[in-house]
């Protein structure tokens, strides 16, 4: 078919495949003729190969076995549009470029067996629409984050693929890539990035859902407001929805009763009040007052439900204060039980332990006490205390899987993380917390965090180490005089509000970072 110098034909056939396949050294392809030819001499001949496919004995097959290739670069097989079988076995290939196989849409069989491959670039096979069989035997892959895409591709492809053997890391050595459970833990990390700055101070943030929308209530004592924000699904940020005015507002707590939405507004002066959302006015209007004689210096509002009945408790931090439980009676909220007085309570936390209801009260003048709900009297009665923990500012609870934990915040000394051991809370970790006013647990999916706010230094975010069963320092953020941290989720996005007593309120977004990219 082709009449001419046989050595020239060999050079064309040899280096047509070697156009962008870089040899380690020596002649890159075995040939019936042994004459050597330089790459420089043959590149010009190769440029004409795609327009003269008849030069190939079989334009549907290309065998490049048992050579010394080390690299396959982008567009190595440009022009071979009808190639169906490509075998590059028994070489020394260590690197394949992302677009090495670009244009080979008719390729059905590809063999890269018995090379030195440890990794493949993401989506290197994306152009191989007709691929039926892929052979990767004889290579030992590093089954780390770089192999995550291949792991997922193997599960989705309709092609028959040989076993992919792992040489590392140590836990996967000599295992098959298909046998790896998941790369999600090893190959993802998280971060908190600023999403939105609210140009005002605040001391507390609460979130609630109503009619498939997400709202946030922010207490602003200096502006004498309880600002209600809603999530804007179009602009993808939080915007003003309503504004409840008052005097020295320190807390705004949403209470949902059926389809009714109430907000308990705790004030340092002028008494505290409850507002109800009026749909005809599309705003919150005053619903009832809370007795001034009972609550004089509210410090925390805790909402809870027992036997399908709705309650909330206000912790009073004044010397003559009377922390009080309020109950919904289908018409309004009325005082139900006074807990104790003279102890300057700082916080209240409701717990459910083994089907029993408890309240923990922290105080300035005594260690935290635990009250248990008595089903007969339907009142809280003293149960126990948490010893050696004086002057606790706040107590918060959280669960990791089936385990119950609490955090105890202290301004002076170390704050504590404690775990319930079926009889009592025992300490598992102490966190240096000089100047701390809040230690808030929160979570997004399977990521568990603690936010430790400090008046003297950067606030610290700790992340739960599932193996060591402790929290490890994850990130520092700067918030002036932080007073609360609140997790808010909407539109498959997760946010973290940081209130500031002296600066702007900040909204951070919790993002997932794929380390395999």
Coordinates of C-alpha atoms in Angstrom, one line a residue:
X1 CA 0.0 0.0 0.0
X2 CA 2.8 2.4 0.9
X3 CA 5.8 2.3 -1.3
X4 CA 8.9 4.0 0.0
X5 CA 11.7 3.8 2.5
X6 CA 10.7 1.4 5.2
X7 CA 12.7 3.2 7.8
X8 CA 10.6 6.4 7.1
X9 CA 7.4 4.5 7.5
X10 CA 8.6 3.1 10.8
X11 CA 9.5 6.5 12.0
X12 CA 6.0 7.8 11.3
X13 CA 4.3 4.9 13.0
X14 CA 6.7 5.0 16.0
X15 CA 6.6 8.6 16.8
X16 CA 3.0 9.2 15.8
X17 CA 2.2 7.7 19.1
X18 CA 5.2 9.3 20.7
X19 CA 4.2 12.8 19.6
X20 CA 3.4 13.8 23.2
X21 CA 4.4 10.6 25.0
X22 CA 7.7 11.3 26.5
X23 CA 10.2 8.4 26.7
X24 CA 12.6 7.9 29.5
X25 CA 15.4 7.3 27.1
X26 CA 16.4 5.4 24.0
X27 CA 14.0 4.3 21.2
X28 CA 10.4 4.7 22.4
X29 CA 8.8 1.9 20.4
X30 CA 9.8 -1.5 19.1
X31 CA 9.7 -1.7 15.3
X32 CA 10.5 -4.2 12.6
X33 CA 13.3 -1.8 11.6
X34 CA 15.9 -0.8 14.1
X35 CA 16.9 2.5 12.5
X36 CA 16.9 5.3 15.1
X37 CA 15.4 8.7 14.2
X38 CA 15.3 11.9 16.3
X39 CA 12.0 13.3 17.6
X40 CA 12.9 16.6 15.9
X41 CA 13.1 14.9 12.5
X42 CA 9.8 13.0 12.9
X43 CA 7.5 15.6 14.4
X44 CA 7.0 17.2 11.1
X45 CA 6.0 13.9 9.6
X46 CA 3.6 13.3 12.6
X47 CA 1.7 16.5 11.9
X48 CA 0.4 15.0 8.7
X49 CA -0.6 11.7 10.3
X50 CA -4.2 12.7 11.2
X51 CA -4.9 13.6 7.6
X52 CA -3.4 10.4 6.3
X53 CA -4.8 7.7 8.6
X54 CA -4.2 5.1 5.9
X55 CA -0.6 5.1 7.0
X56 CA -1.6 3.2 10.0
X57 CA -1.9 -0.6 9.5
X58 CA -5.1 -0.5 11.6
X59 CA -6.4 3.0 12.5
X60 CA -8.6 1.4 15.2
X61 CA -5.7 -0.1 17.2
X62 CA -2.6 1.2 18.8
X63 CA -0.2 -1.0 20.9
X64 CA 2.6 0.7 22.7
X65 CA 3.7 -2.1 25.0
X66 CA 7.0 -2.8 26.7
X67 CA 8.7 0.6 26.2
X68 CA 10.1 3.3 28.4
X69 CA 7.5 6.0 28.4
X70 CA 7.2 7.9 31.7
X71 CA 4.7 10.7 30.8
X72 CA 1.5 10.9 28.7
X73 CA 0.8 14.6 28.0
X74 CA -2.3 16.5 26.9
X75 CA -3.7 15.6 23.4
X76 CA -1.2 12.8 23.0
X77 CA -3.5 11.0 20.5
X78 CA -4.9 14.0 18.7
X79 CA -6.3 13.1 15.3
X80 CA -6.8 9.4 16.1
X81 CA -10.6 9.9 16.3
X82 CA -11.5 6.4 15.3
X83 CA -9.1 4.6 17.7
X84 CA -10.9 1.8 19.6
X85 CA -8.1 -0.2 21.2
X86 CA -5.2 1.5 23.0
X87 CA -2.7 -0.6 25.0
X88 CA 0.2 1.1 26.8
X89 CA 1.3 -1.8 29.0
X90 CA 4.6 -2.6 30.6
X91 CA 6.1 0.9 30.4
X92 CA 7.4 3.3 33.2
X93 CA 4.5 5.8 33.1
X94 CA 4.3 7.8 36.3
X95 CA 2.3 10.8 35.1
X96 CA -0.7 11.2 32.8
X97 CA -2.0 14.7 32.0
X98 CA -5.6 15.6 32.5
X99 CA -6.4 15.8 28.8
X100 CA -4.2 13.0 27.6
X101 CA -7.1 11.0 26.1
X102 CA -9.0 14.0 24.7
X103 CA -10.9 13.3 21.5
X104 CA -10.9 9.5 21.8
X105 CA -14.7 9.2 21.9
X106 CA -14.7 5.9 20.0
X107 CA -12.2 4.2 22.3
X108 CA -13.6 1.0 23.8
X109 CA -10.6 -0.7 25.4
X110 CA -7.8 1.0 27.3
X111 CA -5.0 -0.7 29.1
X112 CA -2.5 1.1 31.3
X113 CA -1.4 -2.2 33.1
X114 CA 2.0 -2.7 34.6
X115 CA 3.2 0.9 34.8
X116 CA 4.4 3.1 37.7
X117 CA 1.1 4.9 38.2
X118 CA 0.3 6.1 41.8
X119 CA -2.4 8.6 40.9
X120 CA -4.6 9.7 38.0
X121 CA -5.8 13.3 37.4
X122 CA -9.4 14.0 38.1
X123 CA -11.8 13.2 35.2
X124 CA -8.9 11.9 33.0
X125 CA -11.4 9.4 31.4
X126 CA -14.2 12.0 30.9
X127 CA -13.9 12.0 27.1
X128 CA -14.0 8.3 26.7
X129 CA -17.8 8.0 26.1
X130 CA -17.5 4.5 24.5
X131 CA -15.2 2.9 27.0
X132 CA -16.1 -0.7 27.7
X133 CA -13.0 -2.0 29.5
X134 CA -10.2 -0.4 31.5
X135 CA -7.2 -2.3 32.8
X136 CA -5.2 -0.7 35.6
X137 CA -3.5 -3.8 37.0
X138 CA 0.1 -3.8 38.0
X139 CA 0.0 -0.2 39.3
X140 CA 0.0 0.6 43.0
X141 CA -2.1 3.7 43.8
X142 CA -1.9 6.0 46.7
X143 CA -5.4 5.8 48.0
X144 CA -5.5 9.2 49.5
X145 CA -7.6 12.3 48.7
X146 CA -6.3 12.4 45.2
X147 CA -7.9 9.0 44.6
X148 CA -11.3 10.1 45.8
X149 CA -12.6 11.0 42.4
X150 CA -11.5 7.6 41.0
X151 CA -13.2 5.9 43.9
X152 CA -16.5 7.6 43.1
X153 CA -16.0 7.1 39.3
X154 CA -15.5 3.4 39.8
X155 CA -18.9 3.2 41.6
X156 CA -20.7 5.1 38.8
X157 CA -19.1 3.9 35.6
X158 CA -20.7 1.3 33.3
X159 CA -17.2 0.2 32.1
X160 CA -15.6 -3.0 33.3
X161 CA -12.5 -2.0 35.4
X162 CA -9.8 -4.2 36.8
X163 CA -9.0 -4.1 40.5
X164 CA -7.2 -1.0 41.6
X165 CA -4.6 -1.9 44.3
X166 CA -3.6 0.5 47.0
X167 CA 0.0 0.9 48.2
X168 CA -0.9 3.5 50.8
X169 CA -1.7 5.0 53.2
X170 CA -0.8 2.4 55.7
X171 CA -4.5 1.6 56.6
X172 CA -5.3 0.8 53.0
X173 CA -2.1 -1.0 52.0
X174 CA -2.7 -4.0 49.7
X175 CA -6.4 -3.3 49.8
X176 CA -8.6 -2.6 46.7
X177 CA -9.8 0.9 46.1
X178 CA -13.3 -0.4 45.8
X179 CA -13.1 -1.8 49.4
X180 CA -12.5 1.6 50.9
X181 CA -15.6 2.7 52.9
X182 CA -15.5 6.4 52.2
X183 CA -13.2 9.3 51.7
X184 CA -15.6 11.9 53.2
X185 CA -13.8 12.1 56.6
X186 CA -10.2 12.2 55.4
X187 CA -10.8 14.4 52.3
X188 CA -13.1 17.1 53.7
X189 CA -12.5 19.9 56.1
X190 CA -14.6 22.8 57.2
X191 CA -14.2 26.5 57.7
X192 CA -16.1 29.6 58.9
X193 CA -16.1 32.6 56.5
X194 CA -17.7 36.0 57.0
X195 CA -21.0 36.0 55.1
X196 CA -22.7 39.2 56.3
X197 CA -22.0 42.1 58.7
X198 CA -24.9 43.6 60.6
X199 CA -23.9 47.2 61.6
X200 CA -25.2 47.1 65.1
X201 CA -24.5 45.7 68.6
X202 CA -26.4 42.8 70.1
X203 CA -26.4 40.5 73.1
X204 CA -28.5 37.5 72.0
X205 CA -29.7 35.8 68.9
X206 CA -32.6 33.3 68.6
X207 CA -33.8 31.6 65.5
X208 CA -37.2 30.1 64.5
X209 CA -39.0 28.7 61.5
X210 CA -42.5 29.7 60.4
X211 CA -44.3 28.7 57.3
X212 CA -41.2 27.3 55.6
X213 CA -39.3 30.5 56.2
X214 CA -36.4 31.1 58.6
X215 CA -36.3 34.0 61.0
X216 CA -33.8 35.4 63.5
X217 CA -34.6 37.6 66.5
X218 CA -31.7 39.8 67.7
X219 CA -31.7 41.6 71.0
X220 CA -30.2 45.1 70.8
X221 CA -30.1 46.8 74.2
X222 CA -28.3 50.0 73.0
X223 CA -30.8 50.6 70.2
X224 CA -33.7 49.4 72.4
X225 CA -34.8 47.0 69.7
X226 CA -35.6 43.4 69.1
X227 CA -34.8 43.1 65.4
X228 CA -36.5 40.3 63.5
X229 CA -34.7 39.2 60.3
X230 CA -35.8 36.8 57.6
X231 CA -33.8 34.8 55.1
X232 CA -34.0 36.3 51.6
X233 CA -34.1 33.3 49.2
X234 CA -33.2 35.5 46.2
X235 CA -30.4 37.8 47.6
X236 CA -29.2 34.9 49.8
X237 CA -28.7 37.0 52.9
X238 CA -30.6 38.0 56.0
X239 CA -32.8 41.1 55.7
X240 CA -35.0 43.2 58.2
X241 CA -38.5 41.9 58.6
X242 CA -39.9 43.6 61.7
X243 CA -38.7 45.6 64.7
X244 CA -40.0 45.3 68.3
X245 CA -39.1 48.4 70.4
X246 CA -38.5 48.4 74.1
X247 CA -36.2 49.5 76.9
X248 CA -32.8 47.8 77.4
X249 CA -33.9 44.6 75.7
X250 CA -31.5 41.7 76.6
X251 CA -33.4 38.7 75.2
X252 CA -35.8 37.9 72.4
X253 CA -37.1 34.3 72.5
X254 CA -39.5 32.9 70.0
X255 CA -42.2 30.5 71.2
X256 CA -44.2 28.6 68.6
X257 CA -47.6 27.3 69.8
X258 CA -49.4 25.5 66.9
X259 CA -49.5 28.0 64.1
X260 CA -49.0 31.0 66.4
X261 CA -45.7 32.7 66.8
X262 CA -44.8 34.6 70.0
X263 CA -41.7 36.4 71.0
X264 CA -40.8 36.8 74.7
X265 CA -39.0 40.2 75.0
X266 CA -36.9 40.4 78.2
X267 CA -36.1 43.9 79.4
X268 CA -34.0 45.4 82.2
X269 CA -36.4 48.3 82.6
X270 CA -40.1 48.7 82.1
X271 CA -41.0 45.1 82.6
X272 CA -40.8 42.2 80.1
X273 CA -43.5 41.5 77.5
X274 CA -44.8 38.9 75.1
X275 CA -45.5 39.8 71.5
X276 CA -47.6 37.9 69.0
X277 CA -47.3 37.9 65.2
X278 CA -50.4 39.4 63.7
X279 CA -50.9 38.2 60.1
X280 CA -53.3 40.9 59.2
X281 CA -50.7 43.5 60.1
X282 CA -47.7 41.3 59.2
X283 CA -45.9 42.4 62.3
X284 CA -45.5 41.6 66.0
X285 CA -48.0 43.3 68.4
X286 CA -48.0 43.3 72.1
X287 CA -49.9 40.3 73.5
X288 CA -49.3 40.4 77.3
X289 CA -47.1 41.7 80.1
X290 CA -44.9 39.7 82.4
X291 CA -45.3 40.6 86.1
X292 CA -42.6 43.2 87.1
X293 CA -42.8 41.9 90.7
X294 CA -41.4 38.5 89.7
X295 CA -38.8 39.4 87.0
X296 CA -36.6 42.4 87.6
X297 CA -33.3 41.5 85.9
X298 CA -33.8 38.8 83.3
X299 CA -30.6 37.1 82.2
X300 CA -31.8 34.1 80.1
X301 CA -35.0 32.7 78.6
X302 CA -35.3 28.9 78.2
X303 CA -38.1 27.3 76.2
X304 CA -39.2 23.6 76.8
X305 CA -42.0 21.2 76.5
X306 CA -43.2 18.5 79.0
X307 CA -46.1 16.1 78.2
X308 CA -47.1 18.2 75.2
X309 CA -47.4 21.3 77.4
X310 CA -45.4 24.5 76.6
X311 CA -43.3 26.2 79.2
X312 CA -40.5 28.8 79.4
X313 CA -38.4 29.9 82.3
X314 CA -36.7 33.2 82.9
X315 CA -33.6 33.2 85.0
X316 CA -33.4 36.4 87.1
X317 CA -29.9 37.7 88.1
X318 CA -30.9 40.3 90.6
X319 CA -30.3 39.9 94.3
X320 CA -34.0 39.9 95.0
X321 CA -34.8 38.1 91.7
X322 CA -37.2 35.2 91.4
X323 CA -36.5 32.8 88.5
X324 CA -39.9 31.8 87.3
X325 CA -41.4 29.1 85.1
X326 CA -44.3 30.2 82.8
X327 CA -46.9 27.9 81.2
X328 CA -49.2 28.3 78.2
X329 CA -52.9 27.9 79.1
X330 CA -54.4 28.2 75.6
X331 CA -55.0 31.9 76.2
X332 CA -51.7 33.2 77.3
X333 CA -48.6 32.5 79.5
X334 CA -49.0 32.7 83.2
X335 CA -46.5 32.2 86.1
X336 CA -46.5 28.5 87.0
X337 CA -43.7 28.0 89.5
X338 CA -41.1 30.2 91.3
X339 CA -37.9 28.2 91.5
X340 CA -35.8 30.0 94.1
X341 CA -34.7 33.5 95.1
X342 CA -31.7 35.4 96.4
X343 CA -29.2 33.4 94.3
X344 CA -28.7 35.7 91.3
X345 CA -29.4 33.1 88.6
X346 CA -27.5 33.5 85.4
X347 CA -28.8 30.8 83.1
X348 CA -31.3 27.9 82.9
X349 CA -31.0 24.8 80.7
X350 CA -33.6 22.1 80.1
X351 CA -32.6 18.5 79.8
X352 CA -34.2 15.2 79.0
X353 CA -32.3 12.3 80.6
X354 CA -33.7 8.8 80.1
X355 CA -37.2 10.2 79.7
X356 CA -37.1 12.4 82.7
X357 CA -37.1 16.2 82.6
X358 CA -34.6 18.3 84.4
X359 CA -33.6 22.0 84.8
X360 CA -30.1 23.1 85.5
X361 CA -29.8 26.6 87.1
X362 CA -26.4 28.4 87.2
X363 CA -26.0 31.2 89.7
X364 CA -23.5 33.8 90.8
X365 CA -23.7 32.8 94.5
X366 CA -23.8 29.0 94.4
X367 CA -22.8 26.0 92.4
X368 CA -25.2 24.9 89.6
X369 CA -28.2 23.0 90.9
X370 CA -30.2 20.4 89.1
X371 CA -34.0 20.3 89.5
X372 CA -36.1 17.3 88.5
X373 CA -39.7 17.4 87.2
X374 CA -42.0 15.6 89.6
X375 CA -44.8 13.9 87.6
X376 CA -47.1 13.7 90.6
X377 CA -47.0 17.4 91.6
X378 CA -46.0 18.6 88.1
X379 CA -43.4 20.8 89.6
X380 CA -39.6 21.0 89.6
X381 CA -38.0 19.7 92.9
X382 CA -34.3 19.8 94.0
X383 CA -32.4 16.8 92.7
X384 CA -28.6 17.4 93.0
X385 CA -25.9 19.9 92.3
X386 CA -22.7 20.2 90.3
X387 CA -19.9 20.6 92.9
X388 CA -16.8 22.7 92.7
X389 CA -18.1 25.0 90.0
X390 CA -18.8 28.4 91.6
X391 CA -19.7 31.5 89.6
X392 CA -21.0 29.8 86.4
X393 CA -22.3 32.3 83.9
X394 CA -24.0 29.9 81.5
X395 CA -24.8 26.2 81.1
X396 CA -25.6 24.6 77.8
X397 CA -26.3 21.0 76.8
X398 CA -25.7 19.0 73.6
X399 CA -25.6 15.4 72.4
X400 CA -23.1 13.6 70.3
X401 CA -24.7 10.4 69.1
X402 CA -26.2 8.9 72.3
X403 CA -24.0 10.7 74.8
X404 CA -25.2 13.8 76.8
X405 CA -22.8 16.7 77.5
X406 CA -23.0 20.1 79.2
X407 CA -20.8 23.1 79.0
X408 CA -20.3 25.4 82.0
X409 CA -19.0 29.0 81.2
X410 CA -16.8 30.8 83.7
X411 CA -15.4 34.4 83.4
X412 CA -12.5 33.6 85.7
X413 CA -10.8 30.2 85.7
X414 CA -11.5 27.4 83.3
X415 CA -14.8 26.6 81.7
X416 CA -15.8 22.9 81.7
X417 CA -17.1 20.3 79.4
X418 CA -18.9 17.5 81.3
X419 CA -20.5 14.2 80.4
X420 CA -23.4 12.4 81.9
X421 CA -22.3 8.9 83.1
X422 CA -25.8 7.6 84.0
X423 CA -25.6 8.9 87.5
X424 CA -24.0 12.4 87.4
X425 CA -22.0 14.8 85.2
X426 CA -18.3 14.2 85.2
X427 CA -15.6 16.5 83.8
X428 CA -14.0 15.4 80.5
X429 CA -12.2 18.7 79.5
X430 CA -11.2 22.1 80.9
X431 CA -10.9 25.1 78.6
X432 CA -8.9 28.2 79.7
X433 CA -11.5 30.9 79.4
X434 CA -10.4 34.1 81.1
X435 CA -12.8 36.8 80.1
X436 CA -15.4 34.4 78.7
X437 CA -19.1 35.2 78.8
X438 CA -20.3 32.4 76.6
X439 CA -19.3 28.8 75.7
X440 CA -21.8 27.7 73.1
X441 CA -22.1 24.2 71.6
X442 CA -23.5 23.9 68.1
X443 CA -23.4 21.4 65.2
X444 CA -23.9 21.2 61.5
X445 CA -24.6 17.6 60.3
X446 CA -21.8 15.5 61.8
X447 CA -19.5 18.4 62.7
X448 CA -19.6 19.4 66.4
X449 CA -18.2 22.6 67.7
X450 CA -17.8 24.8 70.8
X451 CA -17.6 28.6 70.4
X452 CA -15.7 30.2 73.4
X453 CA -16.2 34.0 73.4
X454 CA -13.7 36.2 75.2
X455 CA -13.8 39.9 76.1
X456 CA -9.9 39.9 76.3
X457 CA -8.7 38.1 73.2
X458 CA -9.8 36.3 70.0
X459 CA -12.9 34.0 70.3
X460 CA -12.0 30.4 69.8
X461 CA -13.9 27.7 67.9
X462 CA -13.2 24.1 69.0
X463 CA -14.1 21.0 67.0
X464 CA -14.9 17.6 68.3
X465 CA -12.3 14.9 67.8
X466 CA -14.3 11.7 67.5
X467 CA -11.3 9.4 68.2
X468 CA -9.9 11.2 71.3
X469 CA -13.4 12.2 72.5
X470 CA -12.3 15.8 73.3
X471 CA -12.6 19.2 71.6
X472 CA -9.6 20.6 69.8
X473 CA -8.9 24.2 68.8
X474 CA -10.1 24.7 65.3
X475 CA -10.1 28.4 64.5
X476 CA -9.9 31.8 66.0
X477 CA -12.3 34.7 65.1
X478 CA -12.3 38.3 66.2
X479 CA -15.6 39.4 67.7
X480 CA -15.7 42.4 70.1
X481 CA -17.2 41.5 73.5
X482 CA -19.1 38.4 72.2
X483 CA -22.3 37.6 74.1
X484 CA -23.9 34.7 72.2
X485 CA -23.3 32.4 69.3
X486 CA -26.2 30.9 67.4
X487 CA -26.4 28.3 64.6
X488 CA -28.9 29.0 61.8
X489 CA -29.6 26.7 58.8
X490 CA -31.5 27.6 55.6
X491 CA -31.5 26.7 51.9
X492 CA -29.0 23.9 52.6
X493 CA -26.6 26.5 53.9
X494 CA -25.4 26.8 57.5
X495 CA -24.7 30.0 59.3
X496 CA -23.3 31.1 62.7
X497 CA -24.3 34.4 64.3
X498 CA -21.9 36.0 66.6
X499 CA -23.4 38.8 68.7
X500 CA -21.2 41.6 69.9
X501 CA -21.8 44.0 72.8
X502 CA -19.4 46.6 71.5
X503 CA -19.1 46.0 67.8
X504 CA -20.9 44.7 64.7
X505 CA -22.9 41.5 64.8
X506 CA -21.3 39.1 62.4
X507 CA -22.7 36.2 60.4
X508 CA -20.3 33.5 59.5
X509 CA -21.0 30.7 56.9
X510 CA -20.0 27.2 57.7
X511 CA -18.5 25.7 54.5
X512 CA -17.3 22.3 53.5
X513 CA -13.9 22.1 51.7
X514 CA -13.1 19.1 49.5
X515 CA -9.4 18.4 49.8
X516 CA -9.5 16.1 46.8
X517 CA -10.1 19.0 44.4

